[in-house]
PDB file of C-alpha atoms in Angstrom:
ATOM      1  CA  GLN C   1     -41.010 -89.020  13.020  1.00 71.00           C
ATOM      2  CA  VAL C   2     -40.897 -85.539  14.061  1.00 77.00           C
ATOM      3  CA  ARG C   3     -42.872 -83.938  16.289  1.00 88.00           C
ATOM      4  CA  LEU C   4     -43.226 -80.218  17.505  1.00 93.00           C
ATOM      5  CA  VAL C   5     -46.052 -79.726  20.289  1.00 94.00           C
ATOM      6  CA  GLU C   6     -46.128 -76.126  21.329  1.00 96.00           C
ATOM      7  CA  SER C   7     -47.983 -74.609  24.631  1.00 97.00           C
ATOM      8  CA  GLY C   8     -48.027 -71.290  26.371  1.00 97.00           C
ATOM      9  CA  GLY C   9     -50.512 -69.261  24.389  1.00 97.00           C
ATOM     10  CA  GLY C  10     -53.088 -67.202  25.495  1.00 97.00           C
ATOM     11  CA  LEU C  11     -55.156 -63.763  26.307  1.00 98.00           C
ATOM     12  CA  VAL C  12     -52.326 -60.866  27.576  1.00 98.00           C
ATOM     13  CA  GLN C  13     -53.354 -57.459  28.170  1.00 98.00           C
ATOM     14  CA  ALA C  14     -50.372 -55.095  26.283  1.00 98.00           C
ATOM     15  CA  GLY C  15     -47.465 -54.445  28.087  1.00 97.00           C
ATOM     16  CA  GLY C  16     -47.571 -57.887  29.308  1.00 97.00           C
ATOM     17  CA  SER C  17     -45.540 -60.856  28.653  1.00 98.00           C
ATOM     18  CA  LEU C  18     -45.929 -64.568  27.674  1.00 98.00           C
ATOM     19  CA  ARG C  19     -43.654 -67.744  27.411  1.00 98.00           C
ATOM     20  CA  LEU C  20     -44.157 -70.056  24.708  1.00 98.00           C
ATOM     21  CA  SER C  21     -42.474 -73.820  24.810  1.00 98.00           C
ATOM     22  CA  CYS C  22     -41.654 -76.093  21.935  1.00 96.00           C
ATOM     23  CA  ALA C  23     -41.656 -79.634  22.995  1.00 94.00           C
ATOM     24  CA  ALA C  24     -39.527 -81.621  20.360  1.00 91.00           C
ATOM     25  CA  SER C  25     -38.847 -85.110  20.119  1.00 82.00           C
ATOM     26  CA  ARG C  26     -35.197 -85.721  21.532  1.00 73.00           C
ATOM     27  CA  ARG C  27     -33.727 -87.182  17.768  1.00 73.00           C
ATOM     28  CA  THR C  28     -35.312 -83.834  16.465  1.00 68.00           C
ATOM     29  CA  PHE C  29     -34.473 -81.538  19.001  1.00 71.00           C
ATOM     30  CA  SER C  30     -30.440 -82.892  18.987  1.00 74.00           C
ATOM     31  CA  GLY C  31     -29.878 -82.527  15.270  1.00 79.00           C
ATOM     32  CA  ASN C  32     -31.674 -79.694  14.303  1.00 89.00           C
ATOM     33  CA  ALA C  33     -31.973 -75.895  14.638  1.00 93.00           C
ATOM     34  CA  MET C  34     -35.116 -74.845  15.727  1.00 95.00           C
ATOM     35  CA  GLY C  35     -37.129 -71.382  14.817  1.00 97.00           C
ATOM     36  CA  TRP C  36     -40.097 -69.427  15.628  1.00 98.00           C
ATOM     37  CA  PHE C  37     -42.861 -67.958  13.306  1.00 98.00           C
ATOM     38  CA  ARG C  38     -46.046 -66.321  13.592  1.00 98.00           C
ATOM     39  CA  GLN C  39     -49.065 -65.544  11.572  1.00 98.00           C
ATOM     40  CA  ALA C  40     -51.699 -62.936  12.354  1.00 97.00           C
ATOM     41  CA  PRO C  41     -55.241 -62.892  10.676  1.00 92.00           C
ATOM     42  CA  GLY C  42     -55.012 -62.012   7.169  1.00 94.00           C
ATOM     43  CA  LYS C  43     -51.702 -61.837   6.658  1.00 96.00           C
ATOM     44  CA  GLU C  44     -48.468 -64.437   5.632  1.00 97.00           C
ATOM     45  CA  ARG C  45     -46.653 -66.136   8.094  1.00 96.00           C
ATOM     46  CA  GLU C  46     -43.512 -64.472   9.286  1.00 96.00           C
ATOM     47  CA  PHE C  47     -39.999 -65.362  10.874  1.00 96.00           C
ATOM     48  CA  VAL C  48     -39.393 -64.525  14.366  1.00 98.00           C
ATOM     49  CA  ALA C  49     -36.612 -66.133  16.196  1.00 98.00           C
ATOM     50  CA  ALA C  50     -34.084 -68.748  15.754  1.00 97.00           C
ATOM     51  CA  ILE C  51     -31.529 -70.727  17.270  1.00 96.00           C
ATOM     52  CA  SER C  52     -28.556 -72.881  16.364  1.00 93.00           C
ATOM     53  CA  ARG C  53     -28.460 -76.416  16.850  1.00 90.00           C
ATOM     54  CA  SER C  54     -25.680 -75.806  19.394  1.00 89.00           C
ATOM     55  CA  GLY C  55     -27.582 -73.208  20.869  1.00 90.00           C
ATOM     56  CA  ASP C  56     -24.403 -70.494  20.253  1.00 92.00           C
ATOM     57  CA  SER C  57     -26.511 -68.279  17.682  1.00 93.00           C
ATOM     58  CA  THR C  58     -29.634 -66.934  17.997  1.00 95.00           C
ATOM     59  CA  PHE C  59     -31.395 -64.428  15.422  1.00 96.00           C
ATOM     60  CA  HIS C  60     -34.356 -62.064  16.305  1.00 97.00           C
ATOM     61  CA  THR C  61     -36.048 -60.220  13.765  1.00 96.00           C
ATOM     62  CA  ASP C  62     -36.222 -56.383  14.151  1.00 95.00           C
ATOM     63  CA  SER C  63     -39.939 -56.381  15.361  1.00 93.00           C
ATOM     64  CA  ALA C  64     -38.797 -59.305  18.192  1.00 95.00           C
ATOM     65  CA  LYS C  65     -35.424 -57.996  19.211  1.00 95.00           C
ATOM     66  CA  GLY C  66     -35.025 -56.453  22.403  1.00 96.00           C
ATOM     67  CA  ARG C  67     -38.331 -57.661  23.339  1.00 98.00           C
ATOM     68  CA  PHE C  68     -38.373 -61.390  22.204  1.00 98.00           C
ATOM     69  CA  THR C  69     -35.975 -64.069  23.475  1.00 98.00           C
ATOM     70  CA  ILE C  70     -35.474 -67.466  22.004  1.00 98.00           C
ATOM     71  CA  SER C  71     -33.506 -70.075  24.159  1.00 96.00           C
ATOM     72  CA  LYS C  72     -33.247 -74.110  24.232  1.00 93.00           C
ATOM     73  CA  ASP C  73     -32.938 -76.350  27.144  1.00 91.00           C
ATOM     74  CA  ASN C  74     -31.096 -79.540  25.812  1.00 85.00           C
ATOM     75  CA  ALA C  75     -32.116 -81.573  28.859  1.00 86.00           C
ATOM     76  CA  LYS C  76     -36.100 -81.015  28.298  1.00 90.00           C
ATOM     77  CA  SER C  77     -35.646 -80.909  24.447  1.00 90.00           C
ATOM     78  CA  THR C  78     -37.289 -77.895  24.744  1.00 94.00           C
ATOM     79  CA  VAL C  79     -36.895 -74.500  22.989  1.00 96.00           C
ATOM     80  CA  TYR C  80     -38.887 -71.063  24.163  1.00 97.00           C
ATOM     81  CA  LEU C  81     -39.660 -67.879  22.950  1.00 98.00           C
ATOM     82  CA  GLN C  82     -40.147 -65.287  26.223  1.00 98.00           C
ATOM     83  CA  MET C  83     -42.135 -62.653  24.965  1.00 98.00           C
ATOM     84  CA  ASN C  84     -42.126 -58.928  27.080  1.00 98.00           C
ATOM     85  CA  ARG C  85     -43.851 -56.062  26.382  1.00 97.00           C
ATOM     86  CA  LEU C  86     -46.448 -57.029  24.001  1.00 98.00           C
ATOM     87  CA  ASN C  87     -48.608 -55.054  22.106  1.00 96.00           C
ATOM     88  CA  PRO C  88     -51.646 -55.947  19.631  1.00 96.00           C
ATOM     89  CA  GLU C  89     -49.612 -56.058  16.814  1.00 96.00           C
ATOM     90  CA  ASP C  90     -48.064 -59.547  18.032  1.00 97.00           C
ATOM     91  CA  THR C  91     -51.376 -61.025  18.001  1.00 98.00           C
ATOM     92  CA  ALA C  92     -50.975 -64.257  15.686  1.00 98.00           C
ATOM     93  CA  VAL C  93     -50.859 -68.391  15.697  1.00 98.00           C
ATOM     94  CA  TYR C  94     -47.161 -68.689  16.955  1.00 98.00           C
ATOM     95  CA  TYR C  95     -45.604 -71.629  15.067  1.00 98.00           C
ATOM     96  CA  CYS C  96     -42.397 -73.619  16.271  1.00 97.00           C
ATOM     97  CA  ALA C  97     -40.345 -75.625  13.452  1.00 96.00           C
ATOM     98  CA  SER C  98     -37.610 -77.183  12.899  1.00 94.00           C
ATOM     99  CA  ARG C  99     -34.811 -77.753   9.748  1.00 92.00           C
ATOM    100  CA  ASP C 100     -32.350 -80.560   9.693  1.00 88.00           C
ATOM    101  CA  SER C 101     -29.195 -78.447   9.693  1.00 88.00           C
ATOM    102  CA  VAL C 102     -26.691 -76.910  12.578  1.00 89.00           C
ATOM    103  CA  SER C 103     -27.878 -73.852  11.485  1.00 91.00           C
ATOM    104  CA  TRP C 104     -30.964 -71.592  11.977  1.00 91.00           C
ATOM    105  CA  ARG C 105     -30.745 -69.945   8.086  1.00 90.00           C
ATOM    106  CA  GLY C 106     -32.669 -71.632   5.383  1.00 90.00           C
ATOM    107  CA  LEU C 107     -35.898 -73.412   4.897  1.00 93.00           C
ATOM    108  CA  TYR C 108     -37.888 -75.260   7.779  1.00 94.00           C
ATOM    109  CA  GLU C 109     -39.422 -78.913   7.144  1.00 92.00           C
ATOM    110  CA  TYR C 110     -40.831 -79.447  10.221  1.00 92.00           C
ATOM    111  CA  TRP C 111     -43.920 -77.743  11.874  1.00 95.00           C
ATOM    112  CA  GLY C 112     -45.750 -77.649  15.177  1.00 95.00           C
ATOM    113  CA  GLN C 113     -49.653 -77.115  15.122  1.00 96.00           C
ATOM    114  CA  GLY C 114     -49.139 -73.449  16.295  1.00 97.00           C
ATOM    115  CA  THR C 115     -50.410 -71.774  19.267  1.00 98.00           C
ATOM    116  CA  GLN C 116     -52.909 -68.664  19.546  1.00 98.00           C
ATOM    117  CA  VAL C 117     -51.131 -65.368  21.181  1.00 98.00           C
ATOM    118  CA  THR C 118     -53.898 -63.050  21.483  1.00 98.00           C
ATOM    119  CA  ILE C 119     -52.957 -59.083  23.168  1.00 98.00           C
ATOM    120  CA  SER C 120     -55.494 -56.774  23.874  1.00 97.00           C
ATOM    121  CA  SER C 121     -54.881 -53.054  23.784  1.00 92.00           C
TER     122      SER C 121
END
């Protein structure tokens, strides 16, 4: 059974930082690429960042590049999203996702429940 559990969301002021965590079952983590997505109120879910199964390949969208960093800790079966210089436009529910592949490219089959991130101006 694939289980993804996000944590680390909250309310911060613009310019602040948050680190999101996604704990996965060991089997899921060792075999899958992982990604972060977000969905703001009234908008479609959008891709934020992803990391390959090995961790040697990462991708960040233009909105995340330079501010957000995805990483993983194999020993803890956890993937992180470090978010710096947050602004109100980053307010959204952030979802962790996983796919049965070594590559982060492609559709994601498994999803967490999401964690709310709210940035005040």
